[in-house]
Tab-separated table of C-alpha atoms and ligand atoms in Angstrom:
chain	number	residue	atom	x	y	z
A	1	UNK	CA	26.685	-19.103	-12.286
A	2	UNK	CA	25.212	-15.733	-11.509
A	3	UNK	CA	21.706	-14.467	-10.675
A	4	UNK	CA	19.828	-11.179	-11.024
A	5	UNK	CA	18.704	-9.088	-8.070
A	6	UNK	CA	16.226	-6.274	-8.736
A	7	UNK	CA	16.937	-3.618	-6.064
A	8	UNK	CA	13.721	-1.652	-5.423
A	9	UNK	CA	13.484	1.621	-3.487
A	10	UNK	CA	11.155	4.561	-2.829
A	11	UNK	CA	12.252	7.861	-4.371
A	12	UNK	CA	11.846	11.496	-3.319
A	13	UNK	CA	9.169	12.593	-5.809
A	14	UNK	CA	6.803	15.148	-4.282
A	15	UNK	CA	4.034	15.198	-3.282
A	16	UNK	CA	3.829	11.411	-3.763
A	17	UNK	CA	6.923	9.197	-3.861
A	18	UNK	CA	7.426	6.692	-6.673
A	19	UNK	CA	9.131	3.339	-6.951
A	20	UNK	CA	12.485	2.932	-8.683
A	21	UNK	CA	14.513	-0.192	-9.364
A	22	UNK	CA	17.627	-1.430	-11.095
A	23	UNK	CA	19.298	-4.760	-11.613
A	24	UNK	CA	22.456	-6.099	-10.038
A	25	UNK	CA	24.176	-9.294	-11.171
A	26	UNK	CA	25.379	-11.327	-8.184
A	27	UNK	CA	27.520	-14.423	-7.758
A	28	UNK	CA	25.350	-17.332	-6.713
A	29	UNK	CA	27.283	-18.020	-3.510
A	30	UNK	CA	25.947	-14.761	-2.100
A	31	UNK	CA	23.468	-15.621	0.660
A	32	UNK	CA	20.196	-13.667	0.655
A	33	UNK	CA	20.745	-12.471	4.197
A	34	UNK	CA	24.123	-11.094	3.160
A	35	UNK	CA	23.271	-9.054	0.055
A	36	UNK	CA	25.618	-6.156	-0.724
A	37	UNK	CA	24.625	-2.548	-0.114
A	38	UNK	CA	24.467	-0.565	-3.360
A	39	UNK	CA	24.142	3.041	-4.513
A	40	UNK	CA	22.289	5.256	-6.954
A	41	UNK	CA	22.221	8.778	-8.334
A	42	UNK	CA	20.020	10.675	-5.889
A	43	UNK	CA	20.048	13.779	-8.115
A	44	UNK	CA	17.826	11.898	-10.576
A	45	UNK	CA	15.267	10.870	-7.931
A	46	UNK	CA	14.849	14.141	-6.005
A	47	UNK	CA	16.928	12.682	-3.167
A	48	UNK	CA	20.247	14.587	-3.502
A	49	UNK	CA	21.857	17.617	-5.147
A	50	UNK	CA	23.905	16.998	-8.315
A	51	UNK	CA	27.213	17.951	-6.703
A	52	UNK	CA	26.726	15.439	-3.872
A	53	UNK	CA	24.539	12.841	-5.503
A	54	UNK	CA	25.369	9.464	-3.961
A	55	UNK	CA	22.646	7.687	-2.000
A	56	UNK	CA	22.934	4.218	-0.461
A	57	UNK	CA	20.590	1.212	-0.845
A	58	UNK	CA	20.392	-1.255	2.031
A	59	UNK	CA	18.492	-4.517	1.374
A	60	UNK	CA	15.742	-5.152	3.946
A	61	UNK	CA	13.422	-7.763	2.393
A	62	UNK	CA	13.955	-10.408	-0.310
A	63	UNK	CA	11.330	-12.103	-2.512
A	64	UNK	CA	11.680	-14.676	-5.325
A	65	UNK	CA	11.343	-12.788	-8.639
A	66	UNK	CA	8.190	-14.196	-10.316
A	67	UNK	CA	8.895	-12.403	-13.597
A	68	UNK	CA	12.440	-13.554	-14.273
A	69	UNK	CA	12.050	-16.784	-12.320
A	70	UNK	CA	14.905	-19.149	-11.531
A	71	UNK	CA	17.183	-17.957	-8.738
A	72	UNK	CA	16.462	-14.291	-9.441
A	73	UNK	CA	15.141	-12.103	-6.634
A	74	UNK	CA	13.382	-8.844	-5.824
A	75	UNK	CA	15.109	-6.857	-3.087
A	76	UNK	CA	13.222	-4.152	-1.179
A	77	UNK	CA	15.682	-1.537	0.117
A	78	UNK	CA	15.886	1.366	2.532
A	79	UNK	CA	17.647	4.539	1.349
A	80	UNK	CA	20.529	5.898	3.442
A	81	UNK	CA	22.856	8.888	3.247
A	82	UNK	CA	26.585	8.210	2.852
A	83	UNK	CA	27.116	9.024	6.562
A	84	UNK	CA	24.971	5.920	7.299
A	85	UNK	CA	21.957	7.825	8.636
A	86	UNK	CA	18.516	7.110	7.106
A	87	UNK	CA	17.665	9.420	4.197
A	88	UNK	CA	14.926	11.969	5.078
A	89	UNK	CA	12.654	10.171	2.550
A	90	UNK	CA	13.185	6.825	4.317
A	91	UNK	CA	9.899	6.320	6.190
A	92	UNK	CA	10.700	2.712	7.047
A	93	UNK	CA	13.486	3.664	9.449
A	94	UNK	CA	11.222	5.516	11.946
A	95	UNK	CA	8.691	2.666	11.683
A	96	UNK	CA	11.375	0.193	12.767
A	97	UNK	CA	11.710	1.978	16.117
A	98	UNK	CA	7.942	2.096	16.751
A	99	UNK	CA	7.400	-1.520	15.662
A	100	UNK	CA	10.083	-2.632	18.094
A	101	UNK	CA	8.803	-0.453	20.946
A	102	UNK	CA	5.304	-1.979	20.735
A	103	UNK	CA	6.225	-5.473	19.544
A	104	UNK	CA	4.610	-6.962	22.665
A	105	UNK	CA	1.164	-5.743	21.487
A	106	UNK	CA	1.578	-7.757	18.261
A	107	UNK	CA	-0.013	-5.291	15.827
A	108	UNK	CA	-1.362	-6.760	12.577
A	109	UNK	CA	-2.330	-4.858	9.436
A	110	UNK	CA	-4.442	-5.846	6.410
A	111	UNK	CA	-4.352	-3.197	3.673
A	112	UNK	CA	-6.831	-2.951	0.776
A	113	UNK	CA	-4.993	-1.368	-2.143
A	114	UNK	CA	-7.357	0.157	-4.690
A	115	UNK	CA	-5.941	1.264	-8.054
A	116	UNK	CA	-6.987	2.194	-11.585
A	117	UNK	CA	-5.776	0.974	-14.970
A	118	UNK	CA	-5.165	3.556	-17.709
A	119	UNK	CA	-4.641	3.075	-21.431
A	120	UNK	CA	-4.393	5.783	-24.097
A	121	UNK	CA	-4.833	8.483	-21.460
A	122	UNK	CA	-8.161	7.283	-20.048
A	123	UNK	CA	-9.293	4.644	-17.539
A	124	UNK	CA	-9.527	1.171	-19.052
A	125	UNK	CA	-13.147	0.640	-20.131
A	126	UNK	CA	-13.877	4.338	-20.681
A	127	UNK	CA	-14.983	5.120	-24.273
A	128	UNK	CA	-12.932	7.489	-26.458
A	129	UNK	CA	-15.571	10.171	-26.042
A	130	UNK	CA	-17.731	10.736	-22.975
A	131	UNK	CA	-18.254	8.295	-20.155
A	132	UNK	CA	-19.306	4.682	-19.614
A	133	UNK	CA	-22.619	3.769	-17.981
A	134	UNK	CA	-22.851	5.142	-14.422
A	135	UNK	CA	-21.483	3.169	-11.473
A	136	UNK	CA	-23.584	0.313	-10.161
A	137	UNK	CA	-22.613	-2.934	-11.896
A	138	UNK	CA	-18.834	-2.774	-12.014
A	139	UNK	CA	-18.040	-3.664	-8.367
A	140	UNK	CA	-17.286	-7.410	-8.275
A	141	UNK	CA	-18.829	-7.622	-11.762
A	142	UNK	CA	-18.464	-10.281	-14.424
A	143	UNK	CA	-18.703	-9.996	-18.207
A	144	UNK	CA	-16.985	-8.015	-20.926
A	145	UNK	CA	-19.323	-5.028	-20.542
A	146	UNK	CA	-18.553	-4.694	-16.832
A	147	UNK	CA	-14.979	-5.837	-16.290
A	148	UNK	CA	-11.828	-4.340	-17.800
A	149	UNK	CA	-8.295	-5.631	-17.275
A	150	UNK	CA	-8.968	-8.983	-15.625
A	151	UNK	CA	-6.065	-10.612	-17.529
A	152	UNK	CA	-3.662	-8.140	-15.912
A	153	UNK	CA	-5.222	-8.657	-12.481
A	154	UNK	CA	-4.928	-12.447	-12.736
A	155	UNK	CA	-1.294	-12.200	-13.864
A	156	UNK	CA	-0.523	-9.836	-10.975
A	157	UNK	CA	-2.206	-12.094	-8.427
A	158	UNK	CA	-0.234	-15.100	-9.697
A	159	UNK	CA	3.022	-13.120	-9.578
A	160	UNK	CA	2.355	-11.961	-5.999
A	161	UNK	CA	1.728	-15.534	-4.841
A	162	UNK	CA	4.890	-16.786	-6.557
A	163	UNK	CA	6.839	-13.984	-4.892
A	164	UNK	CA	5.482	-14.955	-1.470
A	165	UNK	CA	3.551	-11.708	-0.993
A	166	UNK	CA	0.992	-12.092	1.821
A	167	UNK	CA	-1.921	-11.477	-0.544
A	168	UNK	CA	-5.386	-12.128	0.909
A	169	UNK	CA	-7.615	-11.411	-2.118
A	170	UNK	CA	-8.579	-9.258	-5.113
A	171	UNK	CA	-11.814	-7.732	-6.436
A	172	UNK	CA	-13.120	-5.465	-9.196
A	173	UNK	CA	-14.067	-2.023	-7.862
A	174	UNK	CA	-16.900	0.464	-8.247
A	175	UNK	CA	-15.510	2.415	-11.243
A	176	UNK	CA	-14.682	0.660	-14.558
A	177	UNK	CA	-10.954	-0.154	-14.773
A	178	UNK	CA	-10.656	0.110	-10.977
A	179	UNK	CA	-9.526	-2.879	-8.900
A	180	UNK	CA	-8.328	-3.811	-5.424
A	181	UNK	CA	-5.918	-6.277	-3.905
A	182	UNK	CA	-5.496	-6.939	-0.185
A	183	UNK	CA	-2.234	-7.616	1.622
A	184	UNK	CA	-2.131	-9.034	5.139
A	185	UNK	CA	-2.649	-9.542	7.921
A	186	UNK	CA	1.040	-8.944	8.584
A	187	UNK	CA	3.132	-7.034	11.127
A	188	UNK	CA	3.863	-3.314	10.604
A	189	UNK	CA	7.178	-3.671	8.728
A	190	UNK	CA	6.149	-6.718	6.696
A	191	UNK	CA	2.882	-5.186	5.515
A	192	UNK	CA	4.766	-2.165	4.160
A	193	UNK	CA	7.450	-4.275	2.474
A	194	UNK	CA	4.856	-6.577	0.926
A	195	UNK	CA	2.583	-3.756	-0.210
A	196	UNK	CA	5.391	-1.755	-1.845
A	197	UNK	CA	6.662	-4.852	-3.675
A	198	UNK	CA	3.082	-5.782	-4.700
A	199	UNK	CA	2.726	-2.255	-6.136
A	200	UNK	CA	6.015	-2.661	-8.016
A	201	UNK	CA	4.787	-5.983	-9.428
A	202	UNK	CA	1.501	-4.358	-10.471
A	203	UNK	CA	3.245	-1.636	-12.477
A	204	UNK	CA	5.740	-4.127	-13.907
A	205	UNK	CA	3.112	-6.709	-14.965
A	206	UNK	CA	0.760	-4.070	-16.410
A	207	UNK	CA	3.729	-2.793	-18.438
A	208	UNK	CA	3.744	-6.153	-20.276
A	209	UNK	CA	0.133	-5.490	-21.332
A	210	UNK	CA	0.812	-1.909	-22.463
A	211	UNK	CA	-1.347	-0.677	-19.588
A	212	UNK	CA	-0.403	1.635	-16.739
A	213	UNK	CA	-1.721	1.269	-13.198
A	214	UNK	CA	-2.075	4.279	-10.948
A	215	UNK	CA	-2.754	4.802	-7.237
A	216	UNK	CA	-4.143	8.283	-7.944
A	217	UNK	CA	-6.776	8.742	-5.193
A	218	UNK	CA	-9.244	10.553	-7.490
A	219	UNK	CA	-8.430	9.529	-11.060
A	220	UNK	CA	-11.737	10.788	-12.505
A	221	UNK	CA	-13.424	13.901	-11.159
A	222	UNK	CA	-17.177	13.982	-10.666
A	223	UNK	CA	-19.540	11.183	-9.714
A	224	UNK	CA	-16.948	8.407	-9.758
A	225	UNK	CA	-15.447	6.665	-6.747
A	226	UNK	CA	-11.956	7.614	-5.672
A	227	UNK	CA	-9.309	5.023	-4.771
A	228	UNK	CA	-8.376	4.309	-1.175
A	229	UNK	CA	-6.176	2.081	0.911
A	230	UNK	CA	-8.434	0.967	3.757
A	231	UNK	CA	-6.153	-0.061	6.595
A	232	UNK	CA	-7.437	-2.861	8.867
A	233	UNK	CA	-5.577	-3.219	12.133
A	234	UNK	CA	-5.612	-5.127	15.390
A	235	UNK	CA	-3.520	-5.537	18.483
A	236	UNK	CA	-3.494	-8.818	20.366
A	237	UNK	CA	-5.864	-7.221	22.913
A	238	UNK	CA	-8.286	-6.170	20.128
A	239	UNK	CA	-8.292	-9.722	18.782
A	240	UNK	CA	-9.323	-10.904	22.262
A	241	UNK	CA	-11.886	-8.312	23.365
A	242	UNK	CA	-14.130	-5.394	22.438
A	243	UNK	CA	-13.105	-2.645	24.874
A	244	UNK	CA	-9.629	-2.349	23.291
A	245	UNK	CA	-11.306	-1.874	19.873
A	246	UNK	CA	-13.338	1.065	21.181
A	247	UNK	CA	-10.250	2.442	22.948
A	248	UNK	CA	-8.325	2.257	19.658
A	249	UNK	CA	-11.072	4.179	17.815
A	250	UNK	CA	-11.082	6.853	20.527
A	251	UNK	CA	-7.291	7.151	20.395
A	252	UNK	CA	-7.379	7.607	16.611
A	253	UNK	CA	-10.091	10.243	17.039
A	254	UNK	CA	-7.894	12.260	19.380
A	255	UNK	CA	-5.207	12.551	16.681
A	256	UNK	CA	-7.525	12.582	13.657
A	257	UNK	CA	-6.520	15.882	12.099
A	258	UNK	CA	-2.775	15.251	12.332
A	259	UNK	CA	-3.101	11.714	10.985
A	260	UNK	CA	-5.421	12.392	8.063
A	261	UNK	CA	-2.895	14.863	6.667
A	262	UNK	CA	-0.379	12.005	6.470
A	263	UNK	CA	-2.797	9.643	4.715
A	264	UNK	CA	-1.828	10.579	1.150
A	265	UNK	CA	-1.730	13.695	-1.029
A	266	UNK	CA	-5.129	14.848	-2.266
A	267	UNK	CA	-7.071	13.422	0.699
A	268	UNK	CA	-9.548	16.342	0.663
A	269	UNK	CA	-10.528	15.500	-2.948
A	270	UNK	CA	-11.381	11.903	-1.997
A	271	UNK	CA	-12.788	12.199	1.551
A	272	UNK	CA	-15.704	14.428	0.592
A	273	UNK	CA	-18.478	12.626	2.479
A	274	UNK	CA	-19.776	11.087	-0.786
A	275	UNK	CA	-18.782	7.791	-2.447
A	276	UNK	CA	-18.545	5.707	0.760
A	277	UNK	CA	-16.287	8.177	2.565
A	278	UNK	CA	-16.484	10.362	5.662
A	279	UNK	CA	-15.527	14.044	5.240
A	280	UNK	CA	-11.815	14.481	5.973
A	281	UNK	CA	-12.584	17.250	8.488
A	282	UNK	CA	-14.766	15.058	10.709
A	283	UNK	CA	-13.927	11.934	12.693
A	284	UNK	CA	-16.424	9.154	13.368
A	285	UNK	CA	-16.526	5.438	13.983
A	286	UNK	CA	-19.326	2.913	13.814
A	287	UNK	CA	-20.370	-0.681	13.282
A	288	UNK	CA	-20.801	-1.620	9.579
A	289	UNK	CA	-20.742	2.084	8.643
A	290	UNK	CA	-18.984	2.670	5.318
A	291	UNK	CA	-19.646	6.378	5.744
A	292	UNK	CA	-17.548	6.522	8.939
A	293	UNK	CA	-13.821	7.248	9.267
A	294	UNK	CA	-13.374	3.941	11.110
A	295	UNK	CA	-15.626	0.947	10.473
A	296	UNK	CA	-16.026	-1.882	12.964
A	297	UNK	CA	-17.100	-4.889	10.845
A	298	UNK	CA	-20.416	-6.430	11.936
A	299	UNK	CA	-18.892	-9.836	12.793
A	300	UNK	CA	-16.474	-8.032	15.093
A	301	UNK	CA	-19.363	-6.339	16.889
A	302	UNK	CA	-21.151	-9.711	17.205
A	303	UNK	CA	-18.119	-11.691	18.360
A	304	UNK	CA	-16.954	-8.778	20.538
A	305	UNK	CA	-13.378	-9.134	19.295
A	306	UNK	CA	-11.345	-8.757	16.111
A	307	UNK	CA	-10.187	-5.607	14.308
A	308	UNK	CA	-11.171	-2.205	12.986
A	309	UNK	CA	-10.863	-0.616	9.532
A	310	UNK	CA	-9.444	2.871	9.051
A	311	UNK	CA	-11.157	3.861	5.787
A	312	UNK	CA	-9.389	7.194	5.406
A	313	UNK	CA	-5.974	6.404	3.849
A	314	UNK	CA	-5.715	7.259	0.147
A	315	UNK	CA	-4.608	4.758	-2.493
A	316	UNK	CA	-1.356	6.756	-2.760
A	317	UNK	CA	-0.524	6.517	0.957
A	318	UNK	CA	2.822	5.287	2.264
A	319	UNK	CA	2.146	2.099	4.282
A	320	UNK	CA	5.307	2.620	6.362
A	321	UNK	CA	4.021	6.028	7.478
A	322	UNK	CA	0.413	4.925	8.037
A	323	UNK	CA	1.476	1.795	9.959
A	324	UNK	CA	3.740	3.917	12.164
A	325	UNK	CA	1.014	6.455	13.003
A	326	UNK	CA	-1.618	3.807	13.755
A	327	UNK	CA	0.758	1.607	15.768
A	328	UNK	CA	2.033	4.574	17.772
A	329	UNK	CA	-1.446	6.020	18.419
A	330	UNK	CA	-3.247	2.766	19.242
A	331	UNK	CA	-0.452	1.111	21.223
A	332	UNK	CA	0.570	4.181	23.273
A	333	UNK	CA	-3.074	4.657	24.334
A	334	UNK	CA	-3.288	1.006	25.416
A	335	UNK	CA	-0.287	1.216	27.756
B	401	ADP	P1	-13.751	-4.982	3.019
B	401	ADP	O1	-14.948	-5.722	3.499
B	401	ADP	O2	-13.546	-3.683	3.730
B	401	ADP	O3	-13.703	-4.829	1.507
B	401	ADP	P2	-11.460	-6.805	2.623
B	401	ADP	O4	-11.914	-8.205	2.683
B	401	ADP	O5	-11.182	-6.224	1.281
B	401	ADP	O6	-12.496	-5.887	3.461
B	401	ADP	O7	-10.108	-6.625	3.453
B	401	ADP	C1	-10.011	-6.926	4.815
B	401	ADP	C2	-8.549	-7.045	5.190
B	401	ADP	O8	-8.447	-7.122	6.608
B	401	ADP	C3	-7.846	-8.254	4.621
B	401	ADP	O9	-6.568	-7.891	4.127
B	401	ADP	C4	-7.685	-9.150	5.850
B	401	ADP	O10	-6.553	-9.975	5.760
B	401	ADP	C5	-7.497	-8.112	6.940
B	401	ADP	N1	-7.748	-8.606	8.301
B	401	ADP	C6	-8.546	-9.632	8.693
B	401	ADP	N2	-8.470	-9.833	10.025
B	401	ADP	C7	-7.598	-8.902	10.497
B	401	ADP	C8	-7.087	-8.581	11.791
B	401	ADP	N3	-7.472	-9.256	12.892
B	401	ADP	N4	-6.195	-7.567	11.887
B	401	ADP	C9	-5.834	-6.880	10.804
B	401	ADP	N5	-6.260	-7.136	9.567
B	401	ADP	C10	-7.139	-8.125	9.404
B	402	MN	MN1	-12.034	-4.534	0.259
B	403	MN	MN1	-12.537	-1.427	-1.922
B	404	MN	MN1	-12.615	-1.862	3.068
């Protein structure tokens, strides 16, 4: 007997990388911790020139495949060059070093992935001409006039759970056709692996419904919410006391400009200061403040321990990159 392994990797598309995948048939005596490396044509993914096109896929995380079922699997991979060094587009490799360096601080991440469904060139729920009723009732709404795409969302949630993704919830968002799922809390490498595979499952499941999902951070211009990837984080010390939470906010403030530029292409279009965002040029933090760069949830302020939420990352951010920057910044300041 044989089984199917879907090898998934992140390509070199600029300014925002995309997911790619292809299927390999494996003998069933092949243990999941001993999956073969594989290759692909990097000249078709903006990862290599045509005259030297081979790139290497190294399996790093394995999930049961909820779509094919049976013994089939999804395999998240890192991309390498043929000389066995990480490809320049491989953002997981530098995260590995940082995650290991600060493993003793036990960083956890919970990421809120917002996204938007599109059909026939417009957001799901938008009329052929003009716009739907203004925002106000869609967030966590119920009913056919408020909610668009719930069948896809339910199918995606089920698939994530079957795959063993560390999903913590879903909700309808502020704009029609816009939704969110949350992954975590998980460690820095796991949260990235799980989020990238959850994104792949979202696109793959929506495909079955003839719908496309996008992580475009500002899918509709004007008075409509953008899509973010709020990144909740905590070290062991933050989960035990309040001073480390304030210290983490201060540390992030000291590197704000450098970090916000790595939080996803088009950040200046989303972080305008309107629509529950802080302007991308200013750094702030505050309790319960959804207009701040970093929000400290009210229960955290009451209990004097817990986590903080970096509200700046765009929906199209790379969780490997964002987890590396936050881990490095917060943990180096705590030492
Ligand atoms: P919001 O109120 O901002 O919409 P959500 O409920 O959507 O928040 O998401 C909060 C996320 O924070 C969840 O993924 C949750 O698992 C995660 N989280 C909870 N506690 C912690 C913690 N101590 N460290 C990191 N993440 C956490
Ligand atoms: Mn949320
Ligand atoms: Mn949200
Ligand atoms: Mn949030």
